[in-house]
GROMACS .gro file of N, CA and C in nm:
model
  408
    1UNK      N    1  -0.787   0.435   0.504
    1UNK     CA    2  -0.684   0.513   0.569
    1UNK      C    3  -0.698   0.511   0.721
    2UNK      N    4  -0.827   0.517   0.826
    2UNK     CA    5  -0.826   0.493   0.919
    2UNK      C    6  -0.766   0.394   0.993
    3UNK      N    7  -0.831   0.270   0.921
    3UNK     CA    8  -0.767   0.139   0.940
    3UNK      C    9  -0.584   0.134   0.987
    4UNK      N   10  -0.526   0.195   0.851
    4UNK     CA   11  -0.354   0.195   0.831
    4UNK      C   12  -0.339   0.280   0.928
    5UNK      N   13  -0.426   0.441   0.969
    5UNK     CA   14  -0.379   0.496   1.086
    5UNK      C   15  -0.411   0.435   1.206
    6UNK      N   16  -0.487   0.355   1.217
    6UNK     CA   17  -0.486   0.298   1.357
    6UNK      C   18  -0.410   0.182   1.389
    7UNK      N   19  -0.348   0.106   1.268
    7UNK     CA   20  -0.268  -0.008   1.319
    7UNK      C   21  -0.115   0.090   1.344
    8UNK      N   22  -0.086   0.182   1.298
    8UNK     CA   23   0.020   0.260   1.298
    8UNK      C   24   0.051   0.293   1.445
    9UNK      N   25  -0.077   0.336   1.530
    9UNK     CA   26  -0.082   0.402   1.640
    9UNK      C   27  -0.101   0.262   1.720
   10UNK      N   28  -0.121   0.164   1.679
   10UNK     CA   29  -0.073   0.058   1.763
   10UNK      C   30   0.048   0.005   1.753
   11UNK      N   31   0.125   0.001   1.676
   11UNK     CA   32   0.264   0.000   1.631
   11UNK      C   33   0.362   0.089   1.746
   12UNK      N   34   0.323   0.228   1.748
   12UNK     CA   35   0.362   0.348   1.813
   12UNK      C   36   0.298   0.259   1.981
   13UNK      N   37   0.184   0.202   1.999
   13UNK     CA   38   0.209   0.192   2.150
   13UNK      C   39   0.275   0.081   2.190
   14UNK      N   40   0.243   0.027   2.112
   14UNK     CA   41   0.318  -0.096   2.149
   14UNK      C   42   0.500  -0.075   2.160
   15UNK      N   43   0.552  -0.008   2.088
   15UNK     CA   44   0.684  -0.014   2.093
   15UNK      C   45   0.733   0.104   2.245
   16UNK      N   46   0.620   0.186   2.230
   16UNK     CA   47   0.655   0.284   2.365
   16UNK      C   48   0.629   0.210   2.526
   17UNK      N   49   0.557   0.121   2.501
   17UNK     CA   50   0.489   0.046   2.588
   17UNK      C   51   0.575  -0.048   2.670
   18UNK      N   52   0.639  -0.164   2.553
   18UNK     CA   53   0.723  -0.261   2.578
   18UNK      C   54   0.873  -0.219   2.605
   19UNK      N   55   0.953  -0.130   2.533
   19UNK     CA   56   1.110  -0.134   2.551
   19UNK      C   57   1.155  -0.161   2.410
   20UNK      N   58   1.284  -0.120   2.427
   20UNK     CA   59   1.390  -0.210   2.360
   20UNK      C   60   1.393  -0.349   2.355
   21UNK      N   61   1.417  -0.396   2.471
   21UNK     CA   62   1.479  -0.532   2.496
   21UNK      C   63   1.305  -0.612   2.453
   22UNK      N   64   1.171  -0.598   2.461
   22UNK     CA   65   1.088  -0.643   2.446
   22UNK      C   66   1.041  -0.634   2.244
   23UNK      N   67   1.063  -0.517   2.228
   23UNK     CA   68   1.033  -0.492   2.093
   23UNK      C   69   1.136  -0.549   1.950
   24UNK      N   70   1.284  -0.551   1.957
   24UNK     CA   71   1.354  -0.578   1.890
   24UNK      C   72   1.332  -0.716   1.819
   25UNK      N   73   1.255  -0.859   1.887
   25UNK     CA   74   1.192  -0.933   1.842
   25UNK      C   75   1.119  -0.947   1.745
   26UNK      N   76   1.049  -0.845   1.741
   26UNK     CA   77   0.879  -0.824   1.666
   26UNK      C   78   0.929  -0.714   1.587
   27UNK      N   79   1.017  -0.661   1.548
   27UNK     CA   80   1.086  -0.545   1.501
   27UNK      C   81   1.012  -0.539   1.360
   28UNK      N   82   1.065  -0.668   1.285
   28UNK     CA   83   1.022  -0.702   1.105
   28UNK      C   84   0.872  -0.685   1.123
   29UNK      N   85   0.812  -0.738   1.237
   29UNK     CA   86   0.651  -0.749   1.198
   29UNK      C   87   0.576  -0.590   1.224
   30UNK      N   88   0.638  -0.519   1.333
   30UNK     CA   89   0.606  -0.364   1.347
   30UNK      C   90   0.631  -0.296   1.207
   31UNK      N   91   0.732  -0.264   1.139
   31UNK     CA   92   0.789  -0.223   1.052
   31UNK      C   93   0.705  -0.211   0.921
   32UNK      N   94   0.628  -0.356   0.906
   32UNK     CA   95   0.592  -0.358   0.807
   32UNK      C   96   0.485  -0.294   0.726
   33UNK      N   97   0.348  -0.243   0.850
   33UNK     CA   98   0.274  -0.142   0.818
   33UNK      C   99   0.330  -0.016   0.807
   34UNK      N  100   0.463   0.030   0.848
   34UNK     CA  101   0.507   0.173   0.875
   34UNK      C  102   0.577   0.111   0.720
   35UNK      N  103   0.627   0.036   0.617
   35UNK     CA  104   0.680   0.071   0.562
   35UNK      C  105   0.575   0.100   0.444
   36UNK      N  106   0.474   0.007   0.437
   36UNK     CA  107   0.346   0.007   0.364
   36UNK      C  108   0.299   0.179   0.383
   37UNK      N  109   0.310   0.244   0.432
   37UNK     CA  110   0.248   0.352   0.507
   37UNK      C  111   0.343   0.447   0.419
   38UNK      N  112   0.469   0.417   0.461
   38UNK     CA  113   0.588   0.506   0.400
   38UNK      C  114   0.589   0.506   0.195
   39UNK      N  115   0.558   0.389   0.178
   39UNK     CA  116   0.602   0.383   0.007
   39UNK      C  117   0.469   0.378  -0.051
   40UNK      N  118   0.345   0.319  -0.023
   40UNK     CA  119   0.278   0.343  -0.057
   40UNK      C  120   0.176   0.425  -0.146
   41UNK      N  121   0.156   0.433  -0.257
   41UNK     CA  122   0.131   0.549  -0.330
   41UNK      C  123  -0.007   0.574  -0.268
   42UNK      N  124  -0.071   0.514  -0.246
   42UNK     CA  125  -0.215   0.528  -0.219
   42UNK      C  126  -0.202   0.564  -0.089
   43UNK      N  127  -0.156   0.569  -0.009
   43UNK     CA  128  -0.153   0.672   0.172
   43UNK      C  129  -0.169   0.812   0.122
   44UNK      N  130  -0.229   0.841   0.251
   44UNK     CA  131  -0.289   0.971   0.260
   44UNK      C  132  -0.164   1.084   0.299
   45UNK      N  133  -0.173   1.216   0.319
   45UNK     CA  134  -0.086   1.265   0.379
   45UNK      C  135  -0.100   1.211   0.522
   46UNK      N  136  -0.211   1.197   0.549
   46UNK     CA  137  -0.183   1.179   0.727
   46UNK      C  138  -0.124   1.071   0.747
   47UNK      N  139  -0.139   0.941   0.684
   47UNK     CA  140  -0.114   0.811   0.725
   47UNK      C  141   0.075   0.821   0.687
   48UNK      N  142   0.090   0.876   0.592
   48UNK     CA  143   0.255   0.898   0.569
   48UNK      C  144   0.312   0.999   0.694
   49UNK      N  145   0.266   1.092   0.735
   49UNK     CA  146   0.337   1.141   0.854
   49UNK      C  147   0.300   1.061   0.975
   50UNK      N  148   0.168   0.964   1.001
   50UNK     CA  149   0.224   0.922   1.108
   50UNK      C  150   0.301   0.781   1.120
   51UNK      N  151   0.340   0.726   0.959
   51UNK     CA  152   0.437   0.653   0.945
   51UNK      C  153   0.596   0.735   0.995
   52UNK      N  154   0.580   0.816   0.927
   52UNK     CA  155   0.738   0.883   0.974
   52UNK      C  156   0.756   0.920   1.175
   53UNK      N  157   0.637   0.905   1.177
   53UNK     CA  158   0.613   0.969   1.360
   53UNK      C  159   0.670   0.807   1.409
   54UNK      N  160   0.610   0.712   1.371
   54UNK     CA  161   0.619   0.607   1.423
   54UNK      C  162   0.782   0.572   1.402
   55UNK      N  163   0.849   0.573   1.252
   55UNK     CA  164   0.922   0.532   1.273
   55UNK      C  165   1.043   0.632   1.369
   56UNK      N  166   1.038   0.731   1.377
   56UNK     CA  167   1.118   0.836   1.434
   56UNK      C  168   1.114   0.751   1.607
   57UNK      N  169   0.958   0.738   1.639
   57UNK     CA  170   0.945   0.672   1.774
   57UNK      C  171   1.014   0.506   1.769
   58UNK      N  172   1.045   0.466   1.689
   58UNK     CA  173   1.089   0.336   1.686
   58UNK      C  174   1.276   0.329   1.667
   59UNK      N  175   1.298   0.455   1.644
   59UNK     CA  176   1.458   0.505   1.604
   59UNK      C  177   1.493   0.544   1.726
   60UNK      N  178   1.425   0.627   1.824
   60UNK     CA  179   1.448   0.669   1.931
   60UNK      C  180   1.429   0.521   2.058
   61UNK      N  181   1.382   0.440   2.033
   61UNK     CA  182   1.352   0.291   2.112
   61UNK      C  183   1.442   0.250   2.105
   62UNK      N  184   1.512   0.194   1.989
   62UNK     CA  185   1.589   0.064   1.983
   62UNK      C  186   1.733   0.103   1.904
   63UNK      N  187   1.712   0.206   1.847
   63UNK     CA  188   1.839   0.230   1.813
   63UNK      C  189   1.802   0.252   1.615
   64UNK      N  190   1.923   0.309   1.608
   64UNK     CA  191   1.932   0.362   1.406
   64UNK      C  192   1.987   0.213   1.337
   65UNK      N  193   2.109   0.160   1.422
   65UNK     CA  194   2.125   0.019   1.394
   65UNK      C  195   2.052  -0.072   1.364
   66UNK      N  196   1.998  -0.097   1.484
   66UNK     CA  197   1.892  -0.235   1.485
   66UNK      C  198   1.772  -0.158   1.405
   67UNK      N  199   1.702  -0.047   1.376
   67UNK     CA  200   1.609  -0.015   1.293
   67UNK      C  201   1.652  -0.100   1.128
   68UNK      N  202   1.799   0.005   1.089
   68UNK     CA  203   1.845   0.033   0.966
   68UNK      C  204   1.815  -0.152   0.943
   69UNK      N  205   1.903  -0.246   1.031
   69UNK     CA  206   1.886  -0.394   0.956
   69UNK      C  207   1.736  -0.435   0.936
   70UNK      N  208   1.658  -0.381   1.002
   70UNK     CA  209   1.500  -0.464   1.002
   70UNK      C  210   1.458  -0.444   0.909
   71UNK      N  211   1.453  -0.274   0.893
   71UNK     CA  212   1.393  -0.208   0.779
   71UNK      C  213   1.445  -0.256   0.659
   72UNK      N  214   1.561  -0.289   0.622
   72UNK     CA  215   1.664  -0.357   0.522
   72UNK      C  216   1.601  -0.436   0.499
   73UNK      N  217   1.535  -0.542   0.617
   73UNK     CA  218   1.517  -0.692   0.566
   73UNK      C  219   1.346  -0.668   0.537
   74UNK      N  220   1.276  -0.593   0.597
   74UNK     CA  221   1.181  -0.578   0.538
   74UNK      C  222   1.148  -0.552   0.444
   75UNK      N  223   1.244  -0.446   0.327
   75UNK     CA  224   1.215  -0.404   0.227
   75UNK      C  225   1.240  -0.507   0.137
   76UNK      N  226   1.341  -0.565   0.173
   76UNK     CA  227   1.432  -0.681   0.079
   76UNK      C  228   1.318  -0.776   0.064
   77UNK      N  229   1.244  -0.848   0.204
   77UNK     CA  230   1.145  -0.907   0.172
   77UNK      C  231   1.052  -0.891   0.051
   78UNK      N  232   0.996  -0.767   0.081
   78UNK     CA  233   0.889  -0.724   0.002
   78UNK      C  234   0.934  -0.748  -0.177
   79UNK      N  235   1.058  -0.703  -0.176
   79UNK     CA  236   1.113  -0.699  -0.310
   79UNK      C  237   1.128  -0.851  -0.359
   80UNK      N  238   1.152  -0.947  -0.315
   80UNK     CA  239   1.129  -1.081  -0.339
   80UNK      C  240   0.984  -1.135  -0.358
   81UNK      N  241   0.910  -1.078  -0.302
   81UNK     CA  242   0.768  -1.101  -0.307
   81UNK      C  243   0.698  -1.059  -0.400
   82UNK      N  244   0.758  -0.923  -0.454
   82UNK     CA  245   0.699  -0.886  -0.568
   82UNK      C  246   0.805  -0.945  -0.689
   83UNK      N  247   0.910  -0.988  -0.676
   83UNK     CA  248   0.959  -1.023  -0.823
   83UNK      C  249   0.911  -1.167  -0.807
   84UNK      N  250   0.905  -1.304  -0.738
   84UNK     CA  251   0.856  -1.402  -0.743
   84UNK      C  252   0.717  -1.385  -0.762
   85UNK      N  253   0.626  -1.246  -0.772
   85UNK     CA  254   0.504  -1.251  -0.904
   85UNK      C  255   0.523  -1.194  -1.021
   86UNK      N  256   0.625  -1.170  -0.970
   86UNK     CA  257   0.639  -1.119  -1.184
   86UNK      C  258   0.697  -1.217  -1.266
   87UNK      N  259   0.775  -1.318  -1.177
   87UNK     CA  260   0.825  -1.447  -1.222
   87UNK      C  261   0.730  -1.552  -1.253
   88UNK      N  262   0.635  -1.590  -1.149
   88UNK     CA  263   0.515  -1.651  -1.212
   88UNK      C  264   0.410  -1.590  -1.264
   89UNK      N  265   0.406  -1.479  -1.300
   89UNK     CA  266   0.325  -1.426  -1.396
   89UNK      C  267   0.349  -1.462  -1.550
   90UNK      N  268   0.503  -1.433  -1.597
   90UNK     CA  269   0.625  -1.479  -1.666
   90UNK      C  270   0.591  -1.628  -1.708
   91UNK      N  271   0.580  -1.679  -1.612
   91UNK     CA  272   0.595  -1.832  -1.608
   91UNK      C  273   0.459  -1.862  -1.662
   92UNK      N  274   0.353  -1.807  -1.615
   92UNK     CA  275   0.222  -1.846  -1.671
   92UNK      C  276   0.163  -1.802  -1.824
   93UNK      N  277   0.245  -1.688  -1.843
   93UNK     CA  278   0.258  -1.651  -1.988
   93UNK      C  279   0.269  -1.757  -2.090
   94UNK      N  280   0.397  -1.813  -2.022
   94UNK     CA  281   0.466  -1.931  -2.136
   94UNK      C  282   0.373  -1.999  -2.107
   95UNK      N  283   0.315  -2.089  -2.001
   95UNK     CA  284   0.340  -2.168  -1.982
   95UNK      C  285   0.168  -2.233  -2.060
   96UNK      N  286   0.051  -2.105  -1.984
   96UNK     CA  287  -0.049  -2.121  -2.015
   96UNK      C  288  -0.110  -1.991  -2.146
   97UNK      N  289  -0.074  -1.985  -2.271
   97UNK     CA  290  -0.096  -1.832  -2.327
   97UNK      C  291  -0.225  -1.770  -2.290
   98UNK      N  292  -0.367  -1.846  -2.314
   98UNK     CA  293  -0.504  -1.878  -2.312
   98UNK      C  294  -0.509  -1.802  -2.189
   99UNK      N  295  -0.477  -1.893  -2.040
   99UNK     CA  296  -0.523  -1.880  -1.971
   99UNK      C  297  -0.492  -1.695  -1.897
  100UNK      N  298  -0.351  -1.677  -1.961
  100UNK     CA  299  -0.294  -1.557  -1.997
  100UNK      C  300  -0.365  -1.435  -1.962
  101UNK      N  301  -0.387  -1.459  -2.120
  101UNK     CA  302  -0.465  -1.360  -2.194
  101UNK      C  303  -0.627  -1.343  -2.142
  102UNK      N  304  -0.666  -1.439  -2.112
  102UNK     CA  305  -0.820  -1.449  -2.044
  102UNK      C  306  -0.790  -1.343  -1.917
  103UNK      N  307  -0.669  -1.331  -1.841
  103UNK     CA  308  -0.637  -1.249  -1.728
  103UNK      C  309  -0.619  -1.154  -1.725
  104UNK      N  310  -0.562  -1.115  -1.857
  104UNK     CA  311  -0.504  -0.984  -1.908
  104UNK      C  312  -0.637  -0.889  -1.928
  105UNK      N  313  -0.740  -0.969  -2.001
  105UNK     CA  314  -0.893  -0.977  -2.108
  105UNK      C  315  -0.975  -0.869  -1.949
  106UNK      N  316  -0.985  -0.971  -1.857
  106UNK     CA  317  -1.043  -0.960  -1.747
  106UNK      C  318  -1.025  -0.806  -1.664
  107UNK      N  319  -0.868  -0.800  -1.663
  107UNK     CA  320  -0.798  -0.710  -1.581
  107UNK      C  321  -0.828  -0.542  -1.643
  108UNK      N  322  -0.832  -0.577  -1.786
  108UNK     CA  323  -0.855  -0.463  -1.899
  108UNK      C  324  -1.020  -0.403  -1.842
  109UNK      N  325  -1.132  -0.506  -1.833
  109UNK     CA  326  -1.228  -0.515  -1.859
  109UNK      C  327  -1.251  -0.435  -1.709
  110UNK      N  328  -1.206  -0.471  -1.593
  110UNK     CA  329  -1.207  -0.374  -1.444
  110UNK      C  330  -1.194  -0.246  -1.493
  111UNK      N  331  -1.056  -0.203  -1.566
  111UNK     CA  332  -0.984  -0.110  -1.568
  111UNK      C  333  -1.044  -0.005  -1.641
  112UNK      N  334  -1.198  -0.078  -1.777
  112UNK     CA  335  -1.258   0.000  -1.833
  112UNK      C  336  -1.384   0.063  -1.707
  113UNK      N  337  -1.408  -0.054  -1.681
  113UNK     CA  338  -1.521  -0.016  -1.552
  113UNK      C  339  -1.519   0.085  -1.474
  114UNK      N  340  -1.379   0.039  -1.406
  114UNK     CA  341  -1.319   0.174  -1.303
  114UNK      C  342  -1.305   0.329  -1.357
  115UNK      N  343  -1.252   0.319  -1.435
  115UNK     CA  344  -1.255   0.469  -1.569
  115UNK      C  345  -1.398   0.526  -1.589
  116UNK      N  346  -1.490   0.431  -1.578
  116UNK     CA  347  -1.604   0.478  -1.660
  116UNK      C  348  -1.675   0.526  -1.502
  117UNK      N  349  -1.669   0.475  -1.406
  117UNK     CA  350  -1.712   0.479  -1.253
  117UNK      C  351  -1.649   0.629  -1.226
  118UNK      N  352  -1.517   0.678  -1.287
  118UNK     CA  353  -1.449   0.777  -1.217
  118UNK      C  354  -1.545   0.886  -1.298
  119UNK      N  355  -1.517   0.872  -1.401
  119UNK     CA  356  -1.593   0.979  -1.515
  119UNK      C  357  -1.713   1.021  -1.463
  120UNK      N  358  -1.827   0.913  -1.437
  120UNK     CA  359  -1.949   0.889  -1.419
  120UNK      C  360  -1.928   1.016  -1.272
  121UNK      N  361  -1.872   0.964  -1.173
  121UNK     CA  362  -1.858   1.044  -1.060
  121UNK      C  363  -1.799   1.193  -1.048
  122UNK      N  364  -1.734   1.188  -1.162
  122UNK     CA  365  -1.699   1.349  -1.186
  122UNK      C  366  -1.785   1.406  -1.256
  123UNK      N  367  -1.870   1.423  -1.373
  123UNK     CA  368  -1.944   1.473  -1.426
  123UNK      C  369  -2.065   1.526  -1.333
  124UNK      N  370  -2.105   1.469  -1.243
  124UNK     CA  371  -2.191   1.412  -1.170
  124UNK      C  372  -2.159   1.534  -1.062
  125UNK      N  373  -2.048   1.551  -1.028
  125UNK     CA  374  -1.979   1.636  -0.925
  125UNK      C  375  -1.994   1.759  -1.017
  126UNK      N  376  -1.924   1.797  -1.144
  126UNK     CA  377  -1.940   1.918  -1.217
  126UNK      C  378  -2.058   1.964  -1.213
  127UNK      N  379  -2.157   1.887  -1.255
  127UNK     CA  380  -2.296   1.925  -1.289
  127UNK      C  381  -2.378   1.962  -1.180
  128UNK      N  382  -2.338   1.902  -1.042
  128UNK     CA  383  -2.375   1.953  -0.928
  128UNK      C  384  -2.321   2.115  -0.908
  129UNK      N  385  -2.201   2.096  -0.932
  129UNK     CA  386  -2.151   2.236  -0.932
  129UNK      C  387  -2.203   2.351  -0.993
  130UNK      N  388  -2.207   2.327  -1.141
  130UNK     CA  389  -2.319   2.427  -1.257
  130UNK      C  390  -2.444   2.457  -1.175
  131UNK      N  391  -2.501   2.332  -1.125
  131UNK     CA  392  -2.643   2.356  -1.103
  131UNK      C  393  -2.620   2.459  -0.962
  132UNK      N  394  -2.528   2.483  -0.864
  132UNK     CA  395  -2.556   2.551  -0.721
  132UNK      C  396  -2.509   2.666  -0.796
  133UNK      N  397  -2.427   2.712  -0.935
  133UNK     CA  398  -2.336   2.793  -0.992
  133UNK      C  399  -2.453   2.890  -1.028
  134UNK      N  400  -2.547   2.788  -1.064
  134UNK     CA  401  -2.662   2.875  -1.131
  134UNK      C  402  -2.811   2.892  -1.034
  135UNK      N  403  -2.831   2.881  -0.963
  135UNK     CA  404  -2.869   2.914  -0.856
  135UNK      C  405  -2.864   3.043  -0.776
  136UNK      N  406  -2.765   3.079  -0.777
  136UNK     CA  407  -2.701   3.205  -0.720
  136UNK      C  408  -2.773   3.310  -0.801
   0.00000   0.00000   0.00000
């Protein structure tokens, strides 16, 4: 989250920095962490408000116009990007079943890991808790 808040706040200087007439160029490439920031399920509260700060500062720069098309084409991007992997995902289904399913096999096999990592870390947290609970 630091990371996403600090490219954000370079986003924000850079557009306060340069202008209109300098920024409208680079518009799609600014945009794109503020939109990552904005839809993102995994952002924090902070990193989502200072997506909205940024873009508010980028509405007030260049205009609701020239925002509304960037942001358009940014999203549109993204949405092509993710259906051309669901298309060759699709495609690799048919194409390879084996190699498929070995991915699917794999992906399952994280997903038990990760579960068992969360558990492991909560119990772990409870039992810390009992133990200062009982202490007292």
């Amino acid at each position: 989250d630091q990371q996403r808040a600090a490219v954000l706040l370079w986003c924000a200087a850079a557009t306060a920095g340069l202008g209109a007439a300098l920024v409208t160029p680079f518009l799609a490439d600014l945009l794109r962490p503020v939109h990552r920031g904005l839809t993102s399920a995994s952002s924090s509260v902070g990193v989502k408000e200072k997506a909205e700060e940024v873009m508010a500062l980028i509405t007030e720069t260049v205009g609701g116009d020239v925002l509304a098309d960037a942001y358009t084409a940014v999203r549109s991007a993204k949405d092509r990007i993710r259906e051309g992997k669901r298309q060759h995902l699709k495609l690799e289904a048919m194409l390879d079943p084996e190699g498929h399913a070995t991915r699917r096999i794999k992906k399952s096999e994280k997903n038990k890991a990760q579960k068992k990592r969360k558990m492991e870390k909560l119990t772990a947290h409870k039992a810390k808790k009992i133990c200062v609970a009982d202490d007292m």
